[in-house]
CSV table of C-alpha atoms in Angstrom, one decimal:
chain,number,residue,atom,x,y,z
A,6,MET,CA,0.4,19.1,7.3
A,7,ASP,CA,2.1,16.3,6.4
A,8,LEU,CA,-0.4,13.4,7.4
A,9,ILE,CA,2.6,10.5,7.2
A,10,LEU,CA,4.9,12.6,9.5
A,11,LEU,CA,2.1,12.3,12.0
A,12,ALA,CA,1.0,8.8,11.9
A,13,VAL,CA,4.1,7.9,11.8
A,14,PRO,CA,4.6,7.1,15.8
A,15,PHE,CA,0.5,5.0,15.5
A,16,PHE,CA,1.8,2.9,13.3
A,17,PHE,CA,4.8,1.6,15.9
A,18,VAL,CA,2.4,1.6,18.8
A,19,LEU,CA,0.4,-0.3,16.3
A,20,ILE,CA,3.0,-2.7,15.6
A,21,ALA,CA,3.5,-3.5,19.0
A,22,VAL,CA,0.1,-3.8,19.8
A,23,GLU,CA,-0.2,-7.0,16.5
A,24,LEU,CA,3.2,-8.0,18.0
A,25,ILE,CA,1.1,-8.3,21.9
A,26,ALA,CA,-2.1,-9.9,19.8
A,27,ASP,CA,0.0,-12.6,18.3
A,28,ARG,CA,1.3,-13.0,21.7
A,29,VAL,CA,-1.7,-13.1,23.7
A,30,ARG,CA,-3.5,-15.7,20.8
A,31,GLY,CA,-0.3,-17.8,20.4
A,32,GLN,CA,0.4,-16.7,16.4
A,33,ARG,CA,3.2,-16.4,15.4
A,34,ASN,CA,2.6,-13.5,11.9
A,35,TYR,CA,6.0,-12.1,12.4
A,36,ARG,CA,9.6,-12.9,11.8
A,37,LEU,CA,12.7,-10.5,13.0
A,38,ALA,CA,14.4,-10.8,9.4
A,39,ASP,CA,11.6,-10.1,7.1
A,40,ALA,CA,9.7,-7.0,9.6
A,41,ILE,CA,12.9,-5.7,9.4
A,42,ASN,CA,13.3,-5.4,5.7
A,43,SER,CA,10.1,-4.7,5.0
A,44,LEU,CA,10.7,-1.5,7.7
A,45,SER,CA,13.9,-0.9,5.6
A,46,THR,CA,12.0,-1.0,1.7
A,47,GLY,CA,9.6,1.8,3.3
A,48,VAL,CA,11.7,3.8,5.3
A,49,LEU,CA,13.7,4.2,1.6
A,50,SER,CA,10.9,4.4,-0.3
A,51,THR,CA,10.1,7.3,2.6
A,52,SER,CA,13.8,8.7,1.9
A,53,THR,CA,13.5,8.6,-1.9
A,54,GLY,CA,10.2,10.0,-1.5
A,55,LEU,CA,11.8,13.7,-1.2
A,56,LEU,CA,13.4,13.8,-3.8
A,57,THR,CA,11.4,12.4,-5.9
A,58,LYS,CA,7.6,13.5,-5.4
A,59,GLY,CA,8.3,16.8,-7.1
A,60,VAL,CA,7.7,14.3,-10.6
A,61,GLY,CA,3.7,14.3,-8.5
A,62,LEU,CA,3.6,17.5,-7.4
A,63,VAL,CA,4.9,19.5,-10.0
A,64,SER,CA,2.5,17.1,-12.8
A,65,TYR,CA,0.0,17.5,-11.3
A,66,ALA,CA,0.2,21.6,-9.9
A,67,LEU,CA,1.2,22.4,-13.6
A,68,ALA,CA,-2.1,20.2,-15.4
A,69,TRP,CA,-4.2,22.4,-12.7
A,70,GLU,CA,-3.2,25.3,-13.9
A,71,TYR,CA,-3.0,24.8,-16.9
A,72,LEU,CA,-5.4,22.2,-18.5
A,73,ALA,CA,-7.8,22.3,-16.2
A,74,PHE,CA,-11.6,22.7,-17.5
A,75,SER,CA,-13.0,23.6,-14.1
A,76,ARG,CA,-11.5,25.1,-10.7
A,77,LEU,CA,-13.5,22.6,-7.7
A,78,PRO,CA,-13.6,25.0,-4.6
A,79,GLY,CA,-10.9,23.5,-2.0
A,80,ASP,CA,-13.5,25.0,0.8
A,81,ALA,CA,-16.8,23.0,-0.3
A,82,TRP,CA,-17.6,19.7,1.8
A,83,TRP,CA,-18.7,18.3,-1.7
A,84,THR,CA,-15.1,19.1,-3.6
A,85,TRP,CA,-13.3,16.3,-0.9
A,86,LEU,CA,-15.7,14.2,-1.0
A,87,LEU,CA,-15.8,13.8,-4.7
A,88,ALA,CA,-11.7,14.1,-4.1
A,89,PHE,CA,-11.5,11.4,-1.9
A,90,VAL,CA,-14.0,8.9,-3.6
A,91,LEU,CA,-12.1,9.6,-6.6
A,92,TYR,CA,-8.9,9.4,-6.5
A,93,ASP,CA,-9.5,5.6,-5.0
A,94,LEU,CA,-11.5,5.3,-8.1
A,95,CYS,CA,-7.4,6.3,-10.3
A,96,TYR,CA,-5.9,4.3,-7.0
A,97,TYR,CA,-7.7,1.5,-8.4
A,98,TRP,CA,-6.6,1.7,-11.9
A,99,LEU,CA,-3.2,2.3,-10.5
A,100,HIS,CA,-3.5,-0.5,-8.6
A,101,ARG,CA,-4.9,-2.7,-11.3
A,102,LEU,CA,-2.1,-1.7,-13.9
A,103,GLY,CA,0.6,-2.4,-11.1
A,104,HIS,CA,-0.5,-5.9,-11.5
A,105,GLU,CA,-1.0,-6.5,-14.6
A,106,ARG,CA,1.7,-4.3,-16.8
A,107,ASN,CA,5.9,-5.5,-16.5
A,108,ILE,CA,7.4,-2.7,-16.0
A,109,LEU,CA,4.5,-0.8,-13.1
A,110,TRP,CA,4.2,-4.6,-11.7
A,111,ALA,CA,8.8,-4.3,-10.9
A,112,ALA,CA,7.4,-1.1,-9.0
A,113,HIS,CA,4.8,-2.2,-7.5
A,114,SER,CA,5.6,-5.8,-6.7
A,115,VAL,CA,8.0,-4.1,-3.5
A,116,HIS,CA,5.2,-4.1,-2.1
A,117,HIS,CA,4.2,-8.4,-2.1
A,118,GLN,CA,7.1,-9.9,-1.7
A,119,SER,CA,7.1,-10.0,2.0
A,120,GLU,CA,5.8,-14.1,2.9
A,121,GLU,CA,3.9,-12.8,5.9
A,122,TYR,CA,1.4,-9.9,6.8
A,123,ASN,CA,1.0,-8.0,8.9
A,124,LEU,CA,1.6,-4.5,9.7
A,125,THR,CA,4.8,-4.0,8.7
A,126,THR,CA,3.9,-4.7,5.3
A,127,ALA,CA,1.6,-2.3,5.1
A,128,LEU,CA,4.6,-0.3,5.4
A,129,ARG,CA,6.8,-1.8,2.8
A,130,GLN,CA,6.4,0.4,0.1
A,131,THR,CA,8.6,0.4,-3.3
A,132,SER,CA,10.9,3.1,-4.4
A,133,SER,CA,10.6,3.1,-8.4
A,134,GLY,CA,6.4,3.9,-8.8
A,135,PHE,CA,6.9,7.8,-8.7
A,136,ILE,CA,7.9,7.2,-12.6
A,137,PHE,CA,4.7,6.7,-13.5
A,138,SER,CA,2.5,6.6,-10.4
A,139,TRP,CA,1.6,10.9,-10.7
A,140,ILE,CA,0.1,9.9,-14.6
A,141,PHE,CA,-3.0,8.1,-13.2
A,142,TYR,CA,-4.1,11.2,-11.1
A,143,LEU,CA,-3.3,13.2,-13.7
A,144,PRO,CA,-7.5,13.1,-14.9
A,145,LEU,CA,-8.5,14.4,-11.1
A,146,ALA,CA,-6.3,17.8,-12.2
A,147,LEU,CA,-8.7,18.8,-15.2
A,148,ILE,CA,-11.9,17.9,-13.0
A,149,GLY,CA,-10.4,21.2,-11.1
A,150,VAL,CA,-10.0,19.6,-7.8
A,151,PRO,CA,-7.1,21.5,-6.3
A,152,PRO,CA,-3.6,20.6,-5.4
A,153,LEU,CA,-4.1,21.3,-1.7
A,154,VAL,CA,-7.2,18.4,-1.3
A,155,PHE,CA,-5.5,16.5,-4.2
A,156,VAL,CA,-2.5,15.7,-1.5
A,157,THR,CA,-4.7,15.3,1.3
A,158,VAL,CA,-7.2,12.6,0.1
A,159,ALA,CA,-4.3,11.2,-0.9
A,160,SER,CA,-2.7,10.7,1.7
A,161,LEU,CA,-5.6,10.2,3.7
A,162,ASN,CA,-6.2,6.8,1.2
A,163,LEU,CA,-2.7,5.9,2.6
A,164,LEU,CA,-3.0,5.6,6.0
A,165,TYR,CA,-6.6,3.7,5.3
A,166,GLN,CA,-5.0,1.4,3.9
A,167,PHE,CA,-2.4,0.5,6.7
A,168,TRP,CA,-5.0,-1.3,9.3
A,169,VAL,CA,-5.6,-3.8,6.2
A,170,HIS,CA,-2.2,-5.4,6.6
A,171,THR,CA,-3.8,-7.8,9.5
A,172,ARG,CA,-5.2,-11.4,9.6
A,173,HIS,CA,-6.5,-10.7,12.9
A,174,ILE,CA,-9.6,-9.0,11.9
A,175,PRO,CA,-12.2,-11.2,10.6
A,176,LYS,CA,-14.6,-10.6,7.9
A,177,LEU,CA,-16.4,-7.4,9.0
A,178,GLY,CA,-20.1,-8.6,7.8
A,179,TRP,CA,-21.8,-5.2,5.5
A,180,LEU,CA,-18.9,-3.0,5.1
A,181,GLU,CA,-16.9,-6.4,3.2
A,182,TRP,CA,-19.4,-5.0,0.3
A,183,VAL,CA,-18.4,-1.0,0.8
A,184,LEU,CA,-14.8,-1.4,1.8
A,185,ILE,CA,-11.8,-2.7,1.6
A,186,THR,CA,-11.4,-4.6,4.8
A,187,PRO,CA,-8.2,-6.9,6.3
A,188,SER,CA,-10.2,-9.6,4.1
A,189,ASN,CA,-10.5,-8.2,1.2
A,190,HIS,CA,-7.0,-7.4,1.4
A,191,ARG,CA,-5.4,-10.4,2.6
A,192,VAL,CA,-7.0,-11.8,-0.3
A,193,HIS,CA,-5.0,-9.0,-2.7
A,194,HIS,CA,-1.1,-10.8,-1.1
A,195,ALA,CA,-2.3,-14.1,-1.8
A,196,GLN,CA,-0.2,-15.7,-4.3
A,197,ASN,CA,-3.4,-18.8,-5.0
A,198,PRO,CA,-4.4,-18.9,-8.1
A,199,LEU,CA,-7.9,-17.7,-6.4
A,200,TYR,CA,-6.7,-15.1,-5.1
A,201,LEU,CA,-4.1,-13.9,-7.6
A,202,ASP,CA,-4.9,-10.2,-8.9
A,203,ARG,CA,-7.9,-9.6,-7.3
A,204,ASN,CA,-8.8,-6.5,-4.8
A,205,TYR,CA,-7.3,-3.9,-6.6
A,206,ALA,CA,-8.8,-0.9,-4.2
A,207,GLY,CA,-7.8,1.5,-1.3
A,208,VAL,CA,-10.9,2.0,0.0
A,209,PHE,CA,-14.0,1.5,-1.7
A,210,ILE,CA,-13.9,-2.1,-2.5
A,211,LEU,CA,-17.4,-1.4,-4.8
A,212,TRP,CA,-14.9,-0.6,-7.9
A,213,ASP,CA,-13.8,-4.5,-8.0
A,214,ARG,CA,-17.0,-5.4,-7.7
A,215,LEU,CA,-17.7,-3.4,-10.2
A,216,PHE,CA,-15.2,-4.4,-13.0
A,217,GLY,CA,-15.1,-7.6,-12.1
A,218,THR,CA,-11.9,-7.8,-10.0
A,219,PHE,CA,-13.4,-9.2,-7.1
A,220,GLN,CA,-12.6,-12.4,-5.3
A,221,GLU,CA,-13.9,-13.2,-2.0
A,222,GLU,CA,-11.5,-14.7,1.5
A,223,ASP,CA,-13.0,-18.5,1.0
A,224,PRO,CA,-12.1,-20.6,4.3
A,225,ARG,CA,-11.2,-23.3,2.5
A,226,GLU,CA,-7.9,-22.0,0.6
A,227,PRO,CA,-5.8,-20.5,3.5
A,228,VAL,CA,-4.1,-17.5,2.2
A,229,VAL,CA,-0.2,-18.1,1.2
A,230,PHE,CA,1.4,-14.6,1.1
A,231,GLY,CA,3.8,-13.5,-1.7
A,232,VAL,CA,4.6,-13.6,-4.6
A,233,THR,CA,4.8,-16.2,-7.6
A,234,THR,CA,8.7,-15.0,-8.2
A,235,PRO,CA,10.6,-14.9,-4.4
A,236,LEU,CA,12.3,-12.7,-3.5
A,237,ALA,CA,14.6,-14.9,-1.5
A,238,SER,CA,16.4,-11.8,0.5
A,239,TRP,CA,16.0,-9.3,3.1
A,240,ASN,CA,17.6,-6.5,0.9
A,241,PRO,CA,15.5,-3.6,0.5
A,242,LEU,CA,17.8,-2.3,-2.6
A,243,TRP,CA,17.6,-5.7,-4.1
A,244,ALA,CA,14.2,-5.7,-3.3
A,245,ASN,CA,13.8,-2.1,-5.7
A,246,LEU,CA,16.3,-3.7,-8.3
A,247,GLN,CA,14.7,-7.6,-8.1
A,248,PHE,CA,12.1,-7.9,-11.4
A,249,TYR,CA,13.3,-4.6,-13.2
A,250,ALA,CA,16.8,-6.9,-13.0
A,251,GLN,CA,14.9,-10.2,-14.7
A,252,LEU,CA,13.0,-8.0,-17.2
A,253,TRP,CA,16.0,-6.7,-18.3
A,254,GLU,CA,18.7,-10.4,-18.4
A,255,ASP,CA,15.0,-11.1,-20.6
A,256,ALA,CA,15.3,-8.1,-22.9
A,257,ARG,CA,18.7,-9.1,-23.2
A,258,ARG,CA,19.2,-12.8,-24.1
A,259,THR,CA,16.2,-12.9,-26.7
A,260,HIS,CA,17.5,-12.2,-30.2
A,261,SER,CA,14.1,-10.1,-31.0
A,262,LEU,CA,14.4,-6.3,-31.5
A,263,ARG,CA,11.0,-6.4,-31.1
A,264,ASP,CA,10.3,-8.5,-27.7
A,265,LYS,CA,14.1,-7.1,-26.5
A,266,LEU,CA,11.4,-3.1,-26.6
A,267,ARG,CA,8.2,-4.5,-25.8
A,268,ILE,CA,8.5,-7.0,-22.7
A,269,TRP,CA,8.2,-3.7,-20.6
A,270,PHE,CA,4.8,-3.0,-21.8
A,271,MET,CA,3.3,-7.0,-21.7
A,272,PRO,CA,1.4,-7.7,-19.2
A,273,THR,CA,2.8,-9.3,-16.4
A,274,GLY,CA,4.7,-12.7,-16.6
A,275,TRP,CA,5.4,-12.2,-20.5
A,276,ARG,CA,8.7,-13.6,-22.3
A,277,PRO,CA,9.5,-13.5,-25.0
A,278,ALA,CA,9.7,-17.8,-26.2
A,279,ASP,CA,13.1,-18.2,-27.4
A,280,VAL,CA,13.8,-17.0,-23.5
A,281,ALA,CA,11.2,-18.3,-21.9
A,282,ALA,CA,11.9,-22.2,-24.0
A,283,ARG,CA,15.7,-21.7,-23.0
A,284,TYR,CA,15.2,-19.7,-19.5
A,285,PRO,CA,11.8,-21.7,-18.3
A,286,GLN,CA,11.3,-19.9,-14.5
A,287,ALA,CA,9.6,-22.5,-12.2
A,288,LYS,CA,6.7,-21.7,-10.5
A,289,PRO,CA,6.5,-22.3,-6.3
A,290,ASP,CA,4.4,-25.4,-5.3
A,291,LEU,CA,1.5,-24.4,-2.5
A,292,ALA,CA,1.2,-27.6,-1.4
A,293,ARG,CA,4.8,-27.6,-0.4
A,294,PHE,CA,5.4,-23.9,0.2
A,295,HIS,CA,8.2,-23.0,2.8
A,296,LYS,CA,9.4,-19.6,4.0
A,297,PHE,CA,12.3,-18.3,3.4
A,298,GLU,CA,14.5,-18.4,6.2
A,299,ILE,CA,18.5,-18.0,7.0
A,300,PRO,CA,19.3,-18.4,10.6
A,301,LEU,CA,20.7,-15.5,12.5
A,302,GLY,CA,22.0,-15.8,15.8
A,303,ARG,CA,19.8,-14.0,18.9
A,304,ARG,CA,22.6,-11.1,19.1
A,305,SER,CA,22.9,-10.7,16.0
A,306,GLN,CA,19.7,-9.6,15.7
A,307,VAL,CA,19.1,-7.7,18.4
A,308,TYR,CA,22.4,-5.7,16.7
A,309,VAL,CA,20.1,-5.3,13.7
A,310,VAL,CA,17.4,-4.8,15.5
A,311,ALA,CA,19.3,-1.4,17.4
A,312,GLN,CA,21.2,-0.5,14.4
A,313,PHE,CA,18.2,-0.5,12.6
A,314,ALA,CA,16.3,2.3,14.9
A,315,ALA,CA,18.7,4.5,14.1
A,316,TYR,CA,17.9,4.5,10.5
A,317,VAL,CA,14.5,4.9,11.7
A,318,ALA,CA,15.9,7.9,13.5
A,319,LEU,CA,17.3,9.1,10.5
A,320,GLY,CA,14.6,9.1,8.2
A,321,SER,CA,12.4,11.1,10.5
A,322,TYR,CA,14.4,14.1,10.3
A,323,LEU,CA,15.1,14.1,7.1
A,324,MET,CA,11.4,13.8,7.1
A,325,GLN,CA,11.2,17.0,9.1
A,326,VAL,CA,13.6,19.0,7.9
A,327,ALA,CA,13.3,18.3,3.9
A,328,GLU,CA,11.8,21.1,3.0
A,329,GLN,CA,14.8,23.4,4.2
A,330,VAL,CA,17.3,21.5,3.5
A,331,PRO,CA,18.8,21.8,0.3
A,332,THR,CA,19.2,19.1,-2.7
A,333,ALA,CA,22.3,17.9,-1.6
A,334,GLY,CA,22.2,17.2,1.5
A,335,LEU,CA,19.0,15.3,1.1
A,336,VAL,CA,20.9,13.0,-1.7
A,337,LEU,CA,23.5,12.6,0.8
A,338,GLY,CA,20.8,11.5,3.7
A,339,TRP,CA,19.5,9.1,1.2
A,340,THR,CA,22.7,7.9,0.6
A,341,VAL,CA,23.4,7.4,3.8
A,342,MET,CA,20.2,5.8,4.2
A,343,ALA,CA,20.4,3.1,1.6
A,344,PHE,CA,23.7,2.6,2.4
A,345,GLY,CA,22.9,1.0,6.1
A,346,LEU,CA,19.9,-0.3,4.9
A,347,PHE,CA,22.4,-2.7,2.4
A,348,VAL,CA,24.6,-3.7,5.5
A,349,LEU,CA,21.6,-4.7,7.6
A,350,GLY,CA,19.9,-6.4,5.0
A,351,ALA,CA,23.6,-8.2,4.5
A,352,ALA,CA,23.7,-8.2,7.8
A,353,LEU,CA,20.1,-10.6,8.2
A,354,GLU,CA,21.6,-12.7,5.0
A,355,ASN,CA,24.8,-13.2,7.5
A,356,ARG,CA,26.5,-12.9,4.3
A,357,PRO,CA,30.3,-14.3,4.9
A,358,TRP,CA,31.3,-10.6,4.8
A,359,ALA,CA,28.5,-8.8,6.5
A,360,ARG,CA,31.3,-8.1,9.7
A,361,ARG,CA,33.7,-6.2,7.2
A,362,LEU,CA,30.8,-4.0,5.6
A,363,GLU,CA,29.6,-3.0,8.8
A,364,LEU,CA,33.3,-1.7,9.9
A,365,ALA,CA,32.7,0.1,6.9
A,366,ARG,CA,29.8,1.8,7.0
A,367,LEU,CA,31.0,2.3,10.8
A,368,ALA,CA,34.2,4.4,9.2
A,369,SER,CA,31.9,6.2,6.6
A,370,ASN,CA,30.1,7.7,9.9
A,371,ALA,CA,32.4,10.0,10.4
A,372,PRO,CA,32.8,11.6,7.3
A,373,ALA,CA,29.1,11.7,6.8
A,374,LEU,CA,28.7,14.1,9.2
A,375,TYR,CA,31.3,15.8,8.3
A,376,LEU,CA,29.3,16.3,4.7
A,377,ALA,CA,26.5,16.9,6.6
A,378,GLY,CA,27.5,19.9,7.9
A,379,ALA,CA,28.9,21.6,4.6
A,380,MET,CA,25.5,20.6,2.5
A,381,GLY,CA,23.3,21.8,4.9
A,382,LEU,CA,21.7,19.0,6.2
A,383,GLY,CA,22.3,20.4,9.3
A,384,PRO,CA,24.1,21.8,12.1
A,385,VAL,CA,27.7,19.8,13.6
A,386,THR,CA,28.1,21.1,16.8
A,387,PRO,CA,30.7,19.4,19.7
A,388,LEU,CA,27.4,17.3,20.8
A,389,GLY,CA,27.2,15.5,17.4
A,390,TRP,CA,30.6,14.1,17.1
A,391,LEU,CA,30.2,13.1,21.1
A,392,LEU,CA,27.2,11.4,20.2
A,393,LEU,CA,28.5,9.7,17.2
A,394,LEU,CA,31.6,8.9,19.3
A,395,GLY,CA,29.4,6.8,21.9
A,396,TYR,CA,27.3,5.6,18.8
A,397,SER,CA,30.6,3.9,17.1
A,398,VAL,CA,31.9,2.9,20.5
A,399,ALA,CA,29.1,0.9,21.4
A,400,SER,CA,28.4,-0.1,18.1
A,401,LEU,CA,32.0,-1.9,18.1
A,402,TRP,CA,31.5,-2.8,21.2
A,403,GLY,CA,28.6,-5.3,19.9
A,404,LEU,CA,30.7,-6.4,17.2
A,405,THR,CA,33.0,-7.6,19.2
A,406,ARG,CA,32.7,-8.4,22.9
A,407,CYS,CA,29.3,-9.8,22.1
A,408,GLY,CA,29.9,-11.4,18.6
A,409,CYS,CA,27.7,-10.0,17.0
A,410,LEU,CA,27.8,-10.7,12.9
A,411,ALA,CA,31.5,-13.2,13.7
A,412,LEU,CA,30.1,-15.1,10.5
A,413,GLY,CA,31.7,-18.1,8.3
A,414,ALA,CA,35.0,-20.0,10.0
A,415,GLN,CA,33.9,-18.5,13.6
A,416,GLY,CA,31.1,-19.9,13.3
A,417,ALA,CA,28.9,-17.9,15.8
A,418,GLU,CA,25.8,-18.4,13.9
A,419,PRO,CA,23.8,-21.7,13.7
A,420,ALA,CA,23.7,-23.8,10.4
A,421,ALA,CA,21.1,-23.1,7.8
A,422,GLN,CA,19.0,-26.6,8.3
A,423,PRO,CA,19.0,-28.8,5.4
A,424,GLU,CA,15.5,-27.8,3.8
A,425,GLN,CA,16.4,-23.7,3.7
A,426,ALA,CA,19.7,-25.0,2.0
A,427,THR,CA,18.6,-24.0,-2.1
A,428,GLU,CA,16.8,-20.8,-0.3
A,429,ARG,CA,20.0,-20.0,0.9
A,430,GLN,CA,21.6,-20.4,-2.7
A,431,GLN,CA,19.7,-18.0,-4.3
A,432,ALA,CA,19.9,-15.6,-2.0
A,433,ALA,CA,23.5,-15.9,-1.8
A,434,GLU,CA,23.4,-15.2,-6.5
A,435,HIS,CA,22.0,-12.0,-5.4
A,436,PRO,CA,23.8,-8.7,-5.6
């Protein structure tokens, strides 16, 4: 049973509840572009996981089958409890090293890029974490935790972490000493020097207290969310590539062959001396911190939200049929998903070429639907073509009659404010 798939509707219900709480309390913990960007990285991560989950599962199953020192009974309650606790310990070290080593931070940084903190942040996940994460859970296989137990406690651990991504829940008394709470996890998402790289556990804050990485939320030090090298983009593909690109650029620029190799595995933030001298990186002044923002008209926002809803539906469908669909079909589904989310990111960034790219996306849907039938992604019926026609007509109407994404010289969108000019320029430099 896929617990994550079952939980998806509840995720969106709780996000709606948090939005209502924002309104009732007069807070503004959501910005549309930021929320869509977080959810887009989550949808992309889930779609990628359908193609890559075998890396971790097969590795774990092989280790359990051939290398386990013992076999723990899968029907014993204490096996489940032990597995749940030890999984969180393994997660702690994966998470901690994900902050302390460049190559691991390149994957994990996606989760921290949002400058807001709300329940959509919880769904903001990497698409490349599968490359190394499986290594950290092999100890569970070696002591004999059955694969079914492992997969289930992994899902439970991830589900627990959803609710702590909120600003509406204060400190919870004695629970702060035992569990990861919203307060403890707000600290983890901060870029303040006091809070940086603290509170790594997924469920039990005891690990941080034990290994010296705990930091309490201090009311005298308001949390500033985000990363010290801002993403400055609403594009989910660039979100996953940003830090890899930075490491690659530094590796290319340095004259030291040794540094070209070791930069990937050095502590986070380490750069070759010659590169750091020639290309210094300024860190943001938190006293003058401004969140990344690009103005976008309300009609364009409504259009993007409607199109994003279609990709949420597509992602849910892919999760439901993944076990019965050939790999070629999943690759097609991922390609459609990645391209569509890229286009929506360009729209949120108010790119001058976003309208043309959106037309290309709409035009690509017909061949994509045809290929879906050929690749076993699902039956293509006359009703399917009719629905696609209706969707395309409605989208074109949104682009033309409603003036959505009428960018650049057409002037349908408001101009950027002066204080946002630098951020807008930074975003324009991204691929």
